[in-house]
């Protein structure tokens, strides 16, 4: 099973600041890494698929990069609605796995 | 518009059984991989199971293998999760999720999600 590790666990930032979230895989997932956003009481929302592709309707301030074992989700300038928990997920190997999440909260 | 509506959640005793359903609409159901993803209270996301569009291929997390069975009825646009031998650690919100693209093989991303069904395993 591929284990995903996310850092930091919590990121405290102010609106307008840049957020950089990291996801590391225990073995290569090539490009098959996705990012999701989840707000309290809501289902997750797909942001990025295959490392760097924005899903339908996702604003350009969200970008993804990386390959192999190291990936990054960047939010260029935080909007108030971006404070949430972010999960990475790999689909390179079964079983599919998620990272433990990074909470982005308001400083 | 894609819609996924889960049902069948509730309170069940340990070692009991429950069947979840997910009724889908707004897309060509039989060409998409469908999955179940769960979230224990206050915890992160855990993928549980997936099924190919034809239903011919199924996949499970180790934590549920041998206890849970995923199936689909393409004539009813519905995917199911039969959960047997339930344990306290199966307590979670169970989400039904649709793949991002049509595919005959391979593993999914989760582009569309239902609202979730709460399963509580407790005596």
Short mmCIF file of N, CA and C in Angstrom, two decimals, chain A residues 6-8 11 13 16-23 33-37 47-48 51-54 58-66 70-79 82 86-88 102 104:
data_model
loop_
_atom_site.label_atom_id
_atom_site.label_comp_id
_atom_site.label_asym_id
_atom_site.label_seq_id
_atom_site.Cartn_x
_atom_site.Cartn_y
_atom_site.Cartn_z
N UNK A 6 1.38 14.15 4.40
CA UNK A 6 1.16 15.56 4.07
C UNK A 6 1.79 16.47 5.14
N UNK A 7 2.34 17.57 4.68
CA UNK A 7 2.90 18.55 5.60
C UNK A 7 2.65 19.96 5.09
N UNK A 8 2.51 20.92 6.04
CA UNK A 8 2.37 20.66 7.48
C UNK A 8 0.98 20.12 7.80
N UNK A 11 -1.66 24.84 8.63
CA UNK A 11 -1.02 26.00 8.04
C UNK A 11 -1.87 27.23 8.39
N UNK A 13 -2.50 31.05 7.97
CA UNK A 13 -2.17 32.14 7.05
C UNK A 13 -3.29 33.16 7.04
N UNK A 16 -5.03 36.52 1.26
CA UNK A 16 -4.09 37.21 0.38
C UNK A 16 -2.71 36.58 0.36
N UNK A 17 -2.39 35.78 1.36
CA UNK A 17 -1.09 35.12 1.41
C UNK A 17 -1.06 33.88 0.51
N UNK A 18 0.13 33.43 0.23
CA UNK A 18 0.36 32.26 -0.60
C UNK A 18 0.44 31.03 0.32
N UNK A 19 -0.24 29.96 -0.11
CA UNK A 19 -0.21 28.70 0.65
C UNK A 19 0.52 27.63 -0.16
N UNK A 20 1.42 26.93 0.49
CA UNK A 20 2.16 25.84 -0.16
C UNK A 20 2.01 24.58 0.68
N UNK A 21 1.34 23.59 0.11
CA UNK A 21 1.06 22.34 0.81
C UNK A 21 1.84 21.22 0.13
N UNK A 22 2.34 20.29 0.94
CA UNK A 22 3.19 19.23 0.43
C UNK A 22 2.55 17.86 0.64
N UNK A 23 2.79 16.97 -0.31
CA UNK A 23 2.35 15.58 -0.22
C UNK A 23 3.50 14.71 -0.71
N UNK A 33 -1.55 11.77 -8.94
CA UNK A 33 -1.79 12.36 -7.63
C UNK A 33 -2.85 13.45 -7.79
N UNK A 34 -3.85 13.42 -6.92
CA UNK A 34 -4.93 14.41 -6.95
C UNK A 34 -4.99 15.15 -5.62
N UNK A 35 -5.63 16.31 -5.67
CA UNK A 35 -5.85 17.12 -4.47
C UNK A 35 -7.34 17.42 -4.34
N UNK A 36 -7.81 17.38 -3.09
CA UNK A 36 -9.21 17.66 -2.77
C UNK A 36 -9.27 18.70 -1.66
N UNK A 37 -10.34 19.47 -1.69
CA UNK A 37 -10.63 20.43 -0.64
C UNK A 37 -11.90 19.98 0.08
N UNK A 47 -9.89 19.26 -6.77
CA UNK A 47 -9.23 20.48 -7.23
C UNK A 47 -8.29 20.21 -8.41
N UNK A 48 -7.40 19.25 -8.20
CA UNK A 48 -6.30 18.97 -9.13
C UNK A 48 -6.26 17.47 -9.37
N UNK A 51 -1.60 15.37 -10.93
CA UNK A 51 -0.53 16.24 -10.42
C UNK A 51 -0.71 17.72 -10.72
N UNK A 52 -1.15 18.08 -11.93
CA UNK A 52 -1.09 19.49 -12.30
C UNK A 52 -2.29 20.00 -13.09
N UNK A 53 -3.31 19.19 -13.25
CA UNK A 53 -4.47 19.59 -14.05
C UNK A 53 -5.61 20.06 -13.16
N UNK A 54 -6.05 21.28 -13.38
CA UNK A 54 -7.20 21.78 -12.60
C UNK A 54 -8.48 21.10 -13.05
N UNK A 58 -12.42 24.97 -11.29
CA UNK A 58 -11.48 25.34 -10.21
C UNK A 58 -10.72 26.61 -10.59
N UNK A 59 -10.69 27.59 -9.70
CA UNK A 59 -10.02 28.87 -10.03
C UNK A 59 -8.53 28.70 -10.28
N UNK A 60 -7.98 29.61 -11.07
CA UNK A 60 -6.59 29.54 -11.48
C UNK A 60 -5.61 29.76 -10.32
N UNK A 61 -6.09 30.26 -9.19
CA UNK A 61 -5.17 30.46 -8.05
C UNK A 61 -4.70 29.12 -7.46
N UNK A 62 -5.39 28.04 -7.80
CA UNK A 62 -4.98 26.70 -7.37
C UNK A 62 -4.09 26.09 -8.45
N UNK A 63 -2.92 25.62 -8.05
CA UNK A 63 -2.05 24.93 -8.99
C UNK A 63 -1.36 23.77 -8.30
N UNK A 64 -1.05 22.75 -9.10
CA UNK A 64 -0.37 21.58 -8.58
C UNK A 64 0.89 21.30 -9.38
N UNK A 65 1.87 20.73 -8.69
CA UNK A 65 3.11 20.38 -9.36
C UNK A 65 3.71 19.14 -8.71
N UNK A 66 4.70 18.58 -9.39
CA UNK A 66 5.41 17.44 -8.85
C UNK A 66 5.25 16.19 -9.69
N UNK A 70 7.10 13.38 -4.79
CA UNK A 70 6.94 14.69 -4.14
C UNK A 70 6.04 15.62 -4.94
N UNK A 71 5.02 16.13 -4.27
CA UNK A 71 3.99 16.94 -4.92
C UNK A 71 3.67 18.17 -4.07
N UNK A 72 3.22 19.19 -4.75
CA UNK A 72 2.89 20.45 -4.08
C UNK A 72 1.58 21.00 -4.62
N UNK A 73 0.74 21.46 -3.71
CA UNK A 73 -0.45 22.24 -4.06
C UNK A 73 -0.17 23.67 -3.62
N UNK A 74 -0.33 24.61 -4.53
CA UNK A 74 -0.11 26.01 -4.23
C UNK A 74 -1.40 26.78 -4.43
N UNK A 75 -1.72 27.60 -3.46
CA UNK A 75 -2.82 28.57 -3.60
C UNK A 75 -2.16 29.92 -3.62
N UNK A 76 -2.24 30.60 -4.74
CA UNK A 76 -1.39 31.78 -4.96
C UNK A 76 -1.75 32.95 -4.04
N UNK A 77 -3.03 33.12 -3.78
CA UNK A 77 -3.48 34.21 -2.92
C UNK A 77 -4.77 33.75 -2.26
N UNK A 78 -4.71 33.49 -0.97
CA UNK A 78 -5.85 32.88 -0.28
C UNK A 78 -7.07 33.80 -0.25
N UNK A 79 -8.18 33.22 -0.66
CA UNK A 79 -9.47 33.87 -0.52
C UNK A 79 -10.14 33.34 0.75
N UNK A 82 -11.16 29.71 0.92
CA UNK A 82 -10.14 28.68 0.75
C UNK A 82 -9.70 28.05 2.07
N UNK A 86 -7.26 20.11 3.15
CA UNK A 86 -6.84 19.65 1.83
C UNK A 86 -6.22 18.26 1.94
N UNK A 87 -6.68 17.37 1.06
CA UNK A 87 -6.19 15.99 1.04
C UNK A 87 -5.55 15.70 -0.32
N UNK A 88 -4.47 14.93 -0.29
CA UNK A 88 -3.95 14.37 -1.53
C UNK A 88 -4.40 12.91 -1.62
N UNK A 102 -4.10 18.44 5.31
CA UNK A 102 -3.52 19.68 5.83
C UNK A 102 -4.66 20.66 6.04
N UNK A 104 -5.83 24.34 6.49
CA UNK A 104 -5.43 25.73 6.28
C UNK A 104 -6.41 26.59 7.06
#
